[in-house]
Amino acid sequence: MNTTAYPRLALHVAGQWITEASGGRRPVVNPATEAVLAELPLAGLDELAAAAESTARGFATWRRTRPLERFTLIRRATDLLRERAPAIAHALSLEQGKPLAEALREVTLSADLIDFQAEEAKRLYGRTVPPRVPGILSQTVVRQPVGPVAAFTPWNFPMNLPARKVGSALAAGCSVVLKPAEETPATAMALVQCFLDAGLPPDVINLVCGEPSEVSSFLIGHDAIRKVSFTGSVAVGKHLGELCAQGVKRYTPELGGHAPVIVCEDADLDFAVSASVAAKFRNAGQICASPIRFYVHASRLAAFSERFAAAARALRLGPGQDATTQMGPLTHARRVVEMQMLVDDALEHGARLLCGGQRAERPGWFFEPTLIADVTATCRLAHTEPFGPIATVAGFETLDQAIALANDSRYGLGAYAFTAHLRTAHRLADELEAGMVGINHFGISQPEMPFGGWKESGHGQEMGAEGLLAYTDLKTVYVGTPDGATN
Ligand code: NAD
């Protein structure tokens, strides 16, 4: 793979890469320049049916392979992923916008998380249970792959999110139809190519893009598909959940967040500010567990807000491929419009702008790093995930009050706090309503640890040992004596 070129786009259907498909084409655009990078073929019903049938054939083969064999093949694929990381990161940065260093880290971390799943598949233990009645020789509980998977991934982490789903599915013995976001298909194509080059039977993995609602309703409704995994918005996640319910299909939704950050009176303010600014504007805030609502002890509110705003203003915006860029563009034009609507709505409701608040004056879909104070409950921002470079800040007097504010959300994905006190850290870890809590730390997405939300942020987990279990079904097996004799 050329390290600077953007690849020709194709779908992987029934064992073949195809560059023409019956659903037409759409352009893939560089969000930093608005220039067209390439044309993406779109699957129509013919290709979708072929992909679903292919994945059923793939499952029949792959489910019979041993975990060790799967591990060896998957390790070959992740070696290729690491080898190709510079070129893949470049394409990722071009189509998604994030700085190259972030893109590179995403690719190598994806290799690590796939490895963890393949390792873990060797430890998919069952158990033996003593029989309660005579005539039974053994009673065992075993885990088997759930079946062909339909995986839907968004554009904010074009490698990491497909890697989570495809890595766990393949490690568990499932086949996959992956539908990456139409905005960022080249990165997912590169992942699929690594598996194919490592020797994965071609029917085990299909990649389709198309009209999202048509693809998801077709695949979820198809008899071959037994499990659905989706990362994206709450609205789409609920809709796919309804489709899954009709076929009683296993479903793992990883949806949005509205993460609170509590900065306690005793926190190290310099550290809290620098860590918060880095975490907030990483990937231009397009992260489901991105910190959004900062609640700062009243005695530190002014100092925190001033320093945060100064550091945010100082961030260098630019194309991801420029080595000096600290924050790239939003991945598509509609996100810029949404950012402006959220800011304008907050200001109309009496909020105060501390920095940013508008589209950056340059080509591309850039929005200035933004901090807003005095956001009231009537503002959309108070409850809506901005999914962009916007944070809000407010004061609190007591920890009880801070915890109540933090938990006042329909979301429950990530929650963070800064404190020097062990007792406070433990209380917050216990009482914050979120699937992942980071105290003095924003890195809550590690390959070895499960990742998943509470409330409307979703259910089930990805990564960690639990991430693999989500691609298995339990079976209980009773073996009696051949002649019915009591043993
Ligand atoms: P969107 O809801 O239209 O799309 C989000 C993702 O879901 C995209 O990848 C899209 O292709 C896919 N999608 C949309 N409709 C679908 C359908 N019927 N079937 C299958 N896939 C479908 O929103 P958007 O404007 O692209 O993104 C904005 C919102 O999406 C954000 O506000 C954020 O809440 C959410 N989002 C969340 C994550 C996450 O990591 N949880 C990632 C990206 C977007």
Short mmCIF file of C-alpha atoms and ligand atoms in Angstrom, two decimals:
data_model
loop_
_atom_site.label_atom_id
_atom_site.label_comp_id
_atom_site.label_asym_id
_atom_site.label_seq_id
_atom_site.Cartn_x
_atom_site.Cartn_y
_atom_site.Cartn_z
CA MET A 1 0.00 0.00 0.00
CA ASN A 2 1.38 3.42 -0.99
CA THR A 3 1.84 5.47 2.20
CA THR A 4 0.36 8.70 0.86
CA ALA A 5 -2.24 7.67 -1.72
CA TYR A 6 -5.93 7.22 -1.02
CA PRO A 7 -6.93 3.76 -2.32
CA ARG A 8 -9.47 2.81 -4.95
CA LEU A 9 -12.66 1.85 -3.14
CA ALA A 10 -14.36 -1.53 -3.37
CA LEU A 11 -16.80 -3.80 -1.54
CA HIS A 12 -15.93 -7.35 -0.53
CA VAL A 13 -18.88 -9.53 -1.48
CA ALA A 14 -19.02 -13.33 -1.70
CA GLY A 15 -15.26 -13.68 -1.81
CA GLN A 16 -14.54 -10.93 -4.38
CA TRP A 17 -13.56 -7.28 -4.24
CA ILE A 18 -16.03 -5.46 -6.49
CA THR A 19 -15.71 -1.88 -7.74
CA GLU A 20 -19.14 -1.74 -9.41
CA ALA A 21 -22.38 -2.47 -7.55
CA SER A 22 -26.09 -2.11 -8.18
CA GLY A 23 -26.70 0.64 -5.57
CA GLY A 24 -24.82 3.32 -7.51
CA ARG A 25 -21.91 5.37 -6.14
CA ARG A 26 -21.21 8.23 -3.77
CA PRO A 27 -18.16 10.41 -3.29
CA VAL A 28 -15.88 10.16 -0.26
CA VAL A 29 -14.74 13.63 0.73
CA ASN A 30 -11.66 14.94 2.54
CA PRO A 31 -13.22 16.94 5.42
CA ALA A 32 -10.19 19.24 5.70
CA THR A 33 -10.40 20.43 2.09
CA GLU A 34 -13.88 19.32 0.88
CA ALA A 35 -12.12 17.72 -2.13
CA VAL A 36 -13.43 14.37 -3.41
CA LEU A 37 -10.99 11.56 -2.54
CA ALA A 38 -12.67 8.72 -4.45
CA GLU A 39 -16.01 7.25 -5.51
CA LEU A 40 -17.50 4.51 -3.35
CA PRO A 41 -19.59 1.75 -4.97
CA LEU A 42 -22.83 1.13 -3.08
CA ALA A 43 -24.43 -2.25 -2.56
CA GLY A 44 -27.98 -2.79 -3.77
CA LEU A 45 -30.21 -5.70 -2.85
CA ASP A 46 -28.28 -8.11 -5.14
CA GLU A 47 -24.98 -7.52 -3.38
CA LEU A 48 -26.59 -7.52 0.06
CA ALA A 49 -28.21 -10.90 -0.60
CA ALA A 50 -24.92 -12.25 -1.94
CA ALA A 51 -23.09 -10.98 1.16
CA ALA A 52 -25.61 -12.56 3.55
CA GLU A 53 -25.47 -15.91 1.74
CA SER A 54 -21.69 -15.77 1.63
CA THR A 55 -21.50 -15.14 5.35
CA ALA A 56 -23.64 -18.23 6.01
CA ARG A 57 -21.16 -20.33 3.98
CA GLY A 58 -18.28 -18.66 5.76
CA PHE A 59 -19.75 -19.53 9.15
CA ALA A 60 -20.13 -23.20 8.22
CA THR A 61 -16.35 -23.35 7.63
CA TRP A 62 -15.05 -20.99 10.28
CA ARG A 63 -17.03 -22.39 13.22
CA ARG A 64 -15.19 -25.71 12.73
CA THR A 65 -11.72 -24.20 13.11
CA ARG A 66 -9.98 -24.59 16.48
CA PRO A 67 -9.36 -21.48 18.62
CA LEU A 68 -5.59 -22.03 18.24
CA GLU A 69 -5.90 -22.07 14.45
CA ARG A 70 -8.02 -18.92 14.55
CA PHE A 71 -5.51 -17.30 16.89
CA THR A 72 -2.59 -18.07 14.56
CA LEU A 73 -4.39 -16.64 11.53
CA ILE A 74 -5.62 -13.57 13.40
CA ARG A 75 -2.08 -12.89 14.69
CA ARG A 76 -0.84 -12.98 11.08
CA ALA A 77 -3.50 -10.42 10.21
CA THR A 78 -2.57 -8.11 13.09
CA ASP A 79 1.13 -8.37 12.14
CA LEU A 80 0.11 -7.14 8.68
CA LEU A 81 -1.99 -4.40 10.25
CA ARG A 82 1.03 -3.15 12.22
CA GLU A 83 3.27 -3.41 9.14
CA ARG A 84 0.78 -1.41 7.05
CA ALA A 85 -0.12 1.03 9.84
CA PRO A 86 1.59 4.13 8.35
CA ALA A 87 -0.23 3.81 5.02
CA ILE A 88 -3.56 2.92 6.65
CA ALA A 89 -3.24 5.82 9.11
CA HIS A 90 -2.66 8.19 6.22
CA ALA A 91 -5.84 7.07 4.43
CA LEU A 92 -7.74 7.21 7.73
CA SER A 93 -6.56 10.76 8.38
CA LEU A 94 -7.52 11.81 4.84
CA GLU A 95 -11.06 10.44 4.97
CA GLN A 96 -11.83 11.15 8.64
CA GLY A 97 -9.75 14.24 9.39
CA LYS A 98 -7.95 13.35 12.63
CA PRO A 99 -4.24 14.16 13.09
CA LEU A 100 -1.90 11.51 11.71
CA ALA A 101 -0.43 10.63 15.11
CA GLU A 102 -3.96 9.92 16.45
CA ALA A 103 -4.71 7.84 13.35
CA LEU A 104 -1.52 5.81 13.73
CA ARG A 105 -2.24 5.17 17.38
CA GLU A 106 -5.76 4.06 16.45
CA VAL A 107 -4.42 1.49 13.98
CA THR A 108 -1.79 -0.01 16.29
CA LEU A 109 -4.18 -0.08 19.26
CA SER A 110 -6.70 -1.87 17.04
CA ALA A 111 -4.11 -4.56 16.33
CA ASP A 112 -3.62 -4.94 20.10
CA LEU A 113 -7.31 -5.24 20.83
CA ILE A 114 -7.85 -7.84 18.12
CA ASP A 115 -4.90 -9.83 19.54
CA PHE A 116 -6.46 -9.74 22.99
CA GLN A 117 -9.70 -11.21 21.63
CA ALA A 118 -7.87 -13.96 19.73
CA GLU A 119 -5.89 -14.81 22.88
CA GLU A 120 -9.04 -14.79 24.96
CA ALA A 121 -10.76 -17.22 22.55
CA LYS A 122 -8.30 -19.89 23.74
CA ARG A 123 -9.83 -19.44 27.18
CA LEU A 124 -13.51 -19.74 26.32
CA TYR A 125 -14.00 -22.14 29.19
CA GLY A 126 -17.17 -24.08 29.85
CA ARG A 127 -17.87 -25.93 33.07
CA THR A 128 -18.88 -29.35 34.33
CA VAL A 129 -21.79 -29.56 36.76
CA PRO A 130 -22.41 -32.61 38.96
CA PRO A 131 -25.67 -34.32 37.84
CA ARG A 132 -28.56 -34.36 40.31
CA VAL A 133 -30.29 -37.45 38.91
CA PRO A 134 -28.95 -40.95 38.19
CA GLY A 135 -28.24 -42.09 34.62
CA ILE A 136 -26.32 -38.98 33.63
CA LEU A 137 -22.63 -39.35 32.85
CA SER A 138 -21.87 -35.65 32.39
CA GLN A 139 -23.53 -32.24 32.43
CA THR A 140 -21.52 -29.52 30.77
CA VAL A 141 -22.00 -25.88 29.89
CA VAL A 142 -20.20 -24.85 26.69
CA ARG A 143 -19.94 -21.68 24.64
CA GLN A 144 -20.32 -21.74 20.87
CA PRO A 145 -20.07 -18.96 18.26
CA VAL A 146 -23.41 -17.20 17.93
CA GLY A 147 -23.42 -17.31 14.11
CA PRO A 148 -23.02 -14.83 11.24
CA VAL A 149 -22.79 -11.25 12.48
CA ALA A 150 -23.92 -7.96 10.92
CA ALA A 151 -21.67 -5.18 12.23
CA PHE A 152 -22.44 -1.47 11.71
CA THR A 153 -19.73 1.05 12.51
CA PRO A 154 -19.58 4.86 12.38
CA TRP A 155 -17.01 7.30 11.00
CA ASN A 156 -15.36 8.62 14.16
CA PHE A 157 -13.04 5.63 14.68
CA PRO A 158 -12.90 4.00 11.24
CA MET A 159 -10.40 1.33 12.37
CA ASN A 160 -10.99 0.88 16.09
CA LEU A 161 -14.73 0.25 15.91
CA PRO A 162 -14.62 -2.27 13.03
CA ALA A 163 -11.64 -3.93 14.80
CA ARG A 164 -13.64 -4.37 18.01
CA LYS A 165 -16.50 -6.07 16.24
CA VAL A 166 -14.65 -8.04 13.58
CA GLY A 167 -11.87 -9.04 16.00
CA SER A 168 -14.23 -10.50 18.59
CA ALA A 169 -16.51 -12.12 16.01
CA LEU A 170 -13.68 -13.89 14.17
CA ALA A 171 -11.95 -14.90 17.41
CA ALA A 172 -15.19 -16.47 18.66
CA GLY A 173 -15.69 -18.41 15.40
CA CYS A 174 -18.33 -16.18 13.78
CA SER A 175 -18.39 -14.86 10.22
CA VAL A 176 -19.12 -11.16 9.63
CA VAL A 177 -20.77 -8.74 7.23
CA LEU A 178 -19.25 -5.37 8.07
CA LYS A 179 -20.94 -2.13 7.06
CA PRO A 180 -18.52 0.66 7.82
CA ALA A 181 -19.59 4.28 7.56
CA GLU A 182 -19.84 5.45 3.95
CA GLU A 183 -17.75 8.50 4.93
CA THR A 184 -14.71 6.39 5.92
CA PRO A 185 -14.64 3.11 3.96
CA ALA A 186 -10.94 2.86 3.01
CA THR A 187 -9.78 2.13 6.57
CA ALA A 188 -12.24 -0.73 6.95
CA MET A 189 -11.23 -2.09 3.54
CA ALA A 190 -7.60 -2.17 4.72
CA LEU A 191 -8.61 -4.15 7.81
CA VAL A 192 -10.49 -6.71 5.73
CA GLN A 193 -7.53 -6.99 3.34
CA CYS A 194 -5.20 -7.84 6.26
CA PHE A 195 -7.46 -10.75 7.25
CA LEU A 196 -7.71 -11.99 3.67
CA ASP A 197 -3.94 -11.75 3.16
CA ALA A 198 -3.46 -13.68 6.40
CA GLY A 199 -5.47 -16.57 4.90
CA LEU A 200 -9.01 -16.02 6.18
CA PRO A 201 -11.44 -17.96 3.97
CA PRO A 202 -13.00 -15.18 1.84
CA ASP A 203 -16.62 -16.03 2.69
CA VAL A 204 -15.91 -15.43 6.38
CA ILE A 205 -15.78 -11.67 5.89
CA ASN A 206 -17.95 -9.47 3.69
CA LEU A 207 -17.81 -5.68 3.52
CA VAL A 208 -20.71 -3.66 2.16
CA CYS A 209 -21.57 0.03 2.02
CA GLY A 210 -24.85 1.45 0.78
CA GLU A 211 -27.88 3.36 1.95
CA PRO A 212 -27.53 2.70 5.74
CA SER A 213 -31.21 2.12 6.50
CA GLU A 214 -31.59 -0.21 3.50
CA VAL A 215 -28.47 -2.20 4.40
CA SER A 216 -29.40 -2.58 8.06
CA SER A 217 -33.04 -3.52 7.47
CA PHE A 218 -32.04 -6.06 4.82
CA LEU A 219 -29.25 -7.69 6.81
CA ILE A 220 -31.03 -7.71 10.17
CA GLY A 221 -34.10 -9.23 8.50
CA HIS A 222 -32.04 -11.91 6.72
CA ASP A 223 -32.31 -15.42 8.17
CA ALA A 224 -28.54 -15.99 7.98
CA ILE A 225 -27.73 -13.18 10.42
CA ARG A 226 -27.82 -14.23 14.08
CA LYS A 227 -26.18 -11.29 15.84
CA VAL A 228 -26.09 -7.54 15.29
CA SER A 229 -23.60 -5.07 16.67
CA PHE A 230 -24.02 -1.32 16.18
CA THR A 231 -22.09 1.77 17.25
CA GLY A 232 -23.76 5.10 16.56
CA SER A 233 -26.52 7.38 17.74
CA VAL A 234 -29.23 6.52 20.28
CA ALA A 235 -31.99 7.12 17.72
CA VAL A 236 -30.57 4.68 15.16
CA GLY A 237 -29.57 2.26 17.94
CA LYS A 238 -33.18 2.07 19.16
CA HIS A 239 -34.47 1.56 15.63
CA LEU A 240 -32.04 -1.32 14.98
CA GLY A 241 -33.02 -2.80 18.36
CA GLU A 242 -36.64 -2.92 17.18
CA LEU A 243 -35.58 -4.66 13.96
CA CYS A 244 -33.55 -7.18 15.97
CA ALA A 245 -36.47 -7.84 18.30
CA GLN A 246 -38.61 -8.97 15.34
CA GLY A 247 -36.19 -11.83 14.65
CA VAL A 248 -35.14 -12.27 18.31
CA LYS A 249 -31.56 -11.60 17.27
CA ARG A 250 -28.72 -10.96 19.71
CA TYR A 251 -27.93 -7.24 19.74
CA THR A 252 -25.11 -5.15 21.17
CA PRO A 253 -25.75 -1.40 20.87
CA GLU A 254 -22.89 0.99 21.75
CA LEU A 255 -24.57 4.39 21.59
CA GLY A 256 -23.86 7.96 22.55
CA GLY A 257 -22.76 9.67 25.75
CA HIS A 258 -22.89 13.00 27.57
CA ALA A 259 -19.95 12.52 29.89
CA PRO A 260 -19.67 14.61 33.05
CA VAL A 261 -16.35 15.61 34.62
CA ILE A 262 -16.31 16.58 38.31
CA VAL A 263 -13.34 18.73 39.31
CA CYS A 264 -13.16 18.66 43.10
CA GLU A 265 -11.88 21.38 45.40
CA ASP A 266 -8.74 19.33 46.14
CA ALA A 267 -7.89 18.54 42.49
CA ASP A 268 -4.53 19.46 40.95
CA LEU A 269 -5.87 22.21 38.69
CA ASP A 270 -2.97 22.36 36.21
CA PHE A 271 -3.23 18.64 35.63
CA ALA A 272 -7.04 18.70 35.45
CA VAL A 273 -6.99 21.47 32.84
CA SER A 274 -4.28 20.03 30.60
CA ALA A 275 -5.76 16.49 30.71
CA SER A 276 -9.28 17.84 30.09
CA VAL A 277 -8.36 19.98 27.09
CA ALA A 278 -6.40 17.11 25.51
CA ALA A 279 -9.29 14.67 26.05
CA LYS A 280 -12.05 17.08 25.03
CA PHE A 281 -10.58 18.09 21.69
CA ARG A 282 -9.09 14.74 20.71
CA ASN A 283 -10.70 13.67 17.43
CA ALA A 284 -12.38 17.12 17.46
CA GLY A 285 -14.64 15.86 20.24
CA GLN A 286 -16.18 13.20 17.98
CA ILE A 287 -15.95 10.49 20.62
CA CYS A 288 -18.88 8.86 22.39
CA ALA A 289 -17.10 9.04 25.77
CA SER A 290 -15.75 12.55 25.15
CA PRO A 291 -15.89 14.78 28.27
CA ILE A 292 -18.70 17.32 27.81
CA ARG A 293 -20.15 18.68 31.07
CA PHE A 294 -17.51 20.06 33.44
CA TYR A 295 -18.70 20.58 37.02
CA VAL A 296 -16.04 22.46 38.96
CA HIS A 297 -16.00 23.27 42.68
CA ALA A 298 -17.13 26.91 43.10
CA SER A 299 -13.77 27.91 44.61
CA ARG A 300 -11.92 26.78 41.45
CA LEU A 301 -14.51 27.57 38.79
CA ALA A 302 -13.09 30.88 37.55
CA ALA A 303 -9.49 29.63 37.42
CA PHE A 304 -10.46 26.37 35.68
CA SER A 305 -12.64 28.12 33.09
CA GLU A 306 -10.00 30.75 32.24
CA ARG A 307 -7.19 28.22 31.86
CA PHE A 308 -9.33 25.78 29.90
CA ALA A 309 -10.48 28.52 27.50
CA ALA A 310 -6.90 29.79 27.03
CA ALA A 311 -5.58 26.30 26.27
CA ALA A 312 -8.50 25.62 23.90
CA ARG A 313 -7.91 28.88 22.02
CA ALA A 314 -4.24 27.98 21.59
CA LEU A 315 -4.93 24.66 19.82
CA ARG A 316 -3.66 24.54 16.23
CA LEU A 317 -6.36 23.51 13.76
CA GLY A 318 -5.46 22.04 10.40
CA PRO A 319 -5.49 19.01 8.11
CA GLY A 320 -4.60 15.79 9.89
CA GLN A 321 -1.63 15.18 7.65
CA ASP A 322 0.10 18.37 8.80
CA ALA A 323 2.48 17.41 11.64
CA THR A 324 1.70 20.59 13.61
CA THR A 325 -2.08 20.00 13.66
CA GLN A 326 -3.59 19.41 17.09
CA MET A 327 -7.26 19.31 16.06
CA GLY A 328 -8.66 18.34 12.68
CA PRO A 329 -12.02 19.08 11.06
CA LEU A 330 -15.38 17.51 11.79
CA THR A 331 -15.97 14.55 9.56
CA HIS A 332 -18.90 16.01 7.66
CA ALA A 333 -20.61 19.24 6.88
CA ARG A 334 -23.80 18.47 8.81
CA ARG A 335 -21.83 18.31 12.06
CA VAL A 336 -20.67 21.94 11.59
CA VAL A 337 -24.29 23.02 11.17
CA GLU A 338 -25.28 21.04 14.28
CA MET A 339 -22.46 22.63 16.36
CA GLN A 340 -23.63 26.12 15.38
CA MET A 341 -27.24 25.30 16.21
CA LEU A 342 -26.27 24.01 19.68
CA VAL A 343 -24.15 27.09 20.43
CA ASP A 344 -26.77 29.55 19.14
CA ASP A 345 -29.52 27.83 21.10
CA ALA A 346 -27.46 27.98 24.31
CA LEU A 347 -26.64 31.67 23.85
CA GLU A 348 -30.30 32.47 23.15
CA HIS A 349 -31.12 30.82 26.48
CA GLY A 350 -28.68 33.05 28.37
CA ALA A 351 -25.48 30.97 28.30
CA ARG A 352 -22.06 32.69 28.10
CA LEU A 353 -19.46 31.91 25.47
CA LEU A 354 -15.96 31.61 26.99
CA CYS A 355 -14.16 30.66 23.78
CA GLY A 356 -14.85 29.49 20.22
CA GLY A 357 -18.48 29.20 19.20
CA GLN A 358 -18.24 29.36 15.43
CA ARG A 359 -16.95 27.76 12.27
CA ALA A 360 -13.22 28.37 11.82
CA GLU A 361 -12.37 30.74 8.98
CA ARG A 362 -10.66 28.32 6.64
CA PRO A 363 -11.70 25.75 4.04
CA GLY A 364 -12.97 22.44 5.38
CA TRP A 365 -15.43 21.52 8.13
CA PHE A 366 -13.59 23.06 11.09
CA PHE A 367 -15.37 24.30 14.20
CA GLU A 368 -13.50 26.26 16.87
CA PRO A 369 -12.79 24.59 20.24
CA THR A 370 -15.65 25.91 22.35
CA LEU A 371 -16.37 26.37 26.07
CA ILE A 372 -19.76 27.63 27.29
CA ALA A 373 -20.83 28.62 30.82
CA ASP A 374 -24.28 29.10 32.40
CA VAL A 375 -26.00 26.46 30.28
CA THR A 376 -29.51 26.09 31.68
CA ALA A 377 -31.65 22.95 31.63
CA THR A 378 -33.72 24.38 28.78
CA CYS A 379 -30.71 24.50 26.41
CA ARG A 380 -30.37 21.61 23.98
CA LEU A 381 -26.70 21.33 24.96
CA ALA A 382 -27.66 20.41 28.52
CA HIS A 383 -29.02 17.07 27.32
CA THR A 384 -27.87 16.60 23.71
CA GLU A 385 -24.56 15.01 22.87
CA PRO A 386 -22.71 17.62 20.77
CA PHE A 387 -20.35 15.02 19.32
CA GLY A 388 -17.94 17.79 18.48
CA PRO A 389 -15.53 20.31 20.05
CA ILE A 390 -17.97 21.82 22.57
CA ALA A 391 -17.76 21.64 26.38
CA THR A 392 -19.87 23.27 29.07
CA VAL A 393 -18.76 24.40 32.52
CA ALA A 394 -20.70 25.04 35.75
CA GLY A 395 -19.93 25.32 39.46
CA PHE A 396 -20.99 23.19 42.45
CA GLU A 397 -20.78 23.57 46.22
CA THR A 398 -21.05 20.03 47.61
CA LEU A 399 -20.08 16.62 46.30
CA ASP A 400 -23.71 15.45 46.68
CA GLN A 401 -24.75 18.25 44.34
CA ALA A 402 -22.00 17.41 41.82
CA ILE A 403 -22.96 13.73 41.75
CA ALA A 404 -26.63 14.61 41.25
CA LEU A 405 -25.77 16.94 38.36
CA ALA A 406 -23.48 14.35 36.76
CA ASN A 407 -26.13 11.62 36.97
CA ASP A 408 -28.94 13.82 35.64
CA SER A 409 -28.71 12.39 32.11
CA ARG A 410 -30.37 9.76 29.96
CA TYR A 411 -26.84 8.70 28.97
CA GLY A 412 -24.41 6.65 31.07
CA LEU A 413 -21.31 5.87 29.06
CA GLY A 414 -18.21 7.62 30.47
CA ALA A 415 -17.89 9.74 33.64
CA TYR A 416 -14.76 11.38 35.01
CA ALA A 417 -13.50 13.19 38.07
CA PHE A 418 -10.39 14.87 39.41
CA THR A 419 -9.59 14.57 43.10
CA ALA A 420 -6.57 14.04 45.35
CA HIS A 421 -8.63 12.23 48.02
CA LEU A 422 -8.89 8.47 47.99
CA ARG A 423 -12.18 8.53 49.86
CA THR A 424 -13.73 10.92 47.31
CA ALA A 425 -12.35 8.83 44.42
CA HIS A 426 -14.01 5.71 45.80
CA ARG A 427 -17.30 7.47 46.47
CA LEU A 428 -17.39 8.83 42.90
CA ALA A 429 -16.46 5.46 41.41
CA ASP A 430 -19.35 3.95 43.35
CA GLU A 431 -22.03 6.56 42.71
CA LEU A 432 -21.49 7.80 39.16
CA GLU A 433 -24.04 6.18 36.84
CA ALA A 434 -21.85 5.15 33.93
CA GLY A 435 -20.37 2.04 32.38
CA MET A 436 -16.86 3.48 32.62
CA VAL A 437 -15.49 5.84 35.28
CA GLY A 438 -12.10 7.54 35.02
CA ILE A 439 -10.70 9.19 38.15
CA ASN A 440 -7.76 11.51 37.35
CA HIS A 441 -7.61 9.73 34.00
CA PHE A 442 -9.44 9.87 30.66
CA GLY A 443 -8.10 6.64 29.12
CA ILE A 444 -11.16 4.44 29.62
CA SER A 445 -10.89 2.44 26.42
CA GLN A 446 -8.20 -0.24 26.80
CA PRO A 447 -8.12 -3.59 24.96
CA GLU A 448 -8.04 -5.62 28.17
CA MET A 449 -11.00 -3.78 29.74
CA PRO A 450 -14.69 -4.10 28.81
CA PHE A 451 -16.28 -1.01 27.25
CA GLY A 452 -20.01 -0.37 27.34
CA GLY A 453 -22.73 1.98 28.50
CA TRP A 454 -25.58 2.19 30.99
CA LYS A 455 -29.03 3.72 30.45
CA GLU A 456 -29.62 4.87 26.85
CA SER A 457 -25.90 4.62 26.07
CA GLY A 458 -26.45 0.97 25.30
CA HIS A 459 -25.99 -2.46 26.79
CA GLY A 460 -23.44 -5.23 26.62
CA GLN A 461 -19.71 -4.73 26.24
CA GLU A 462 -16.95 -4.68 23.67
CA MET A 463 -13.31 -5.56 24.35
CA GLY A 464 -12.04 -7.32 27.46
CA ALA A 465 -13.14 -10.87 28.19
CA GLU A 466 -16.81 -9.79 28.10
CA GLY A 467 -16.41 -8.49 24.55
CA LEU A 468 -15.73 -12.00 23.30
CA LEU A 469 -18.62 -13.56 25.23
CA ALA A 470 -21.01 -11.25 23.34
CA TYR A 471 -20.28 -13.32 20.20
CA THR A 472 -21.09 -16.67 21.83
CA ASP A 473 -24.19 -18.56 22.82
CA LEU A 474 -24.41 -20.90 25.78
CA LYS A 475 -25.30 -24.53 25.33
CA THR A 476 -25.90 -27.06 28.10
CA VAL A 477 -25.10 -30.68 27.23
CA TYR A 478 -26.35 -33.73 29.12
CA VAL A 479 -24.84 -37.13 28.34
CA GLY A 480 -26.65 -40.11 29.83
CA THR A 481 -25.64 -43.74 30.06
CA PRO A 482 -26.28 -45.49 26.70
CA ASP A 483 -28.72 -48.01 28.19
CA GLY A 484 -30.39 -45.85 30.80
CA ALA A 485 -28.62 -47.70 33.58
CA THR A 486 -27.82 -45.78 36.72
CA ASN A 487 -24.08 -45.23 36.81
P1 NAD B 1 -26.42 9.21 12.23
O1 NAD B 1 -27.21 8.70 13.38
O2 NAD B 1 -27.12 9.52 10.97
O3 NAD B 1 -25.25 8.17 11.86
C1 NAD B 1 -24.39 7.60 12.83
C2 NAD B 1 -23.85 6.31 12.21
O4 NAD B 1 -24.92 5.38 12.07
C3 NAD B 1 -23.29 6.49 10.80
O5 NAD B 1 -22.16 5.68 10.66
C4 NAD B 1 -24.40 6.02 9.87
O6 NAD B 1 -23.90 5.47 8.67
C5 NAD B 1 -25.06 4.96 10.71
N1 NAD B 1 -26.47 4.81 10.44
C6 NAD B 1 -27.41 5.80 10.32
N2 NAD B 1 -28.62 5.27 10.07
C7 NAD B 1 -28.45 3.92 10.05
C8 NAD B 1 -29.34 2.84 9.86
N3 NAD B 1 -30.65 2.99 9.69
N4 NAD B 1 -28.80 1.58 9.88
C9 NAD B 1 -27.48 1.39 10.08
N5 NAD B 1 -26.61 2.38 10.27
C10 NAD B 1 -27.08 3.63 10.27
O7 NAD B 1 -25.67 10.46 12.74
P2 NAD B 1 -24.43 11.24 12.18
O8 NAD B 1 -24.88 12.63 11.82
O9 NAD B 1 -23.62 10.47 11.21
O10 NAD B 1 -23.66 11.30 13.53
C11 NAD B 1 -24.18 12.11 14.55
C12 NAD B 1 -24.58 11.36 15.76
O11 NAD B 1 -24.27 10.01 15.75
C13 NAD B 1 -23.83 11.97 16.93
O12 NAD B 1 -24.60 12.96 17.52
C14 NAD B 1 -23.57 10.83 17.83
O13 NAD B 1 -24.53 10.79 18.84
C15 NAD B 1 -23.76 9.60 17.01
N6 NAD B 1 -22.52 8.86 16.81
C16 NAD B 1 -22.12 8.08 17.83
C17 NAD B 1 -20.95 7.37 17.70
C18 NAD B 1 -20.44 6.51 18.82
O14 NAD B 1 -19.28 6.19 18.84
N7 NAD B 1 -21.30 6.07 19.74
C19 NAD B 1 -20.23 7.44 16.53
C20 NAD B 1 -20.68 8.25 15.48
C21 NAD B 1 -21.87 8.95 15.64
#
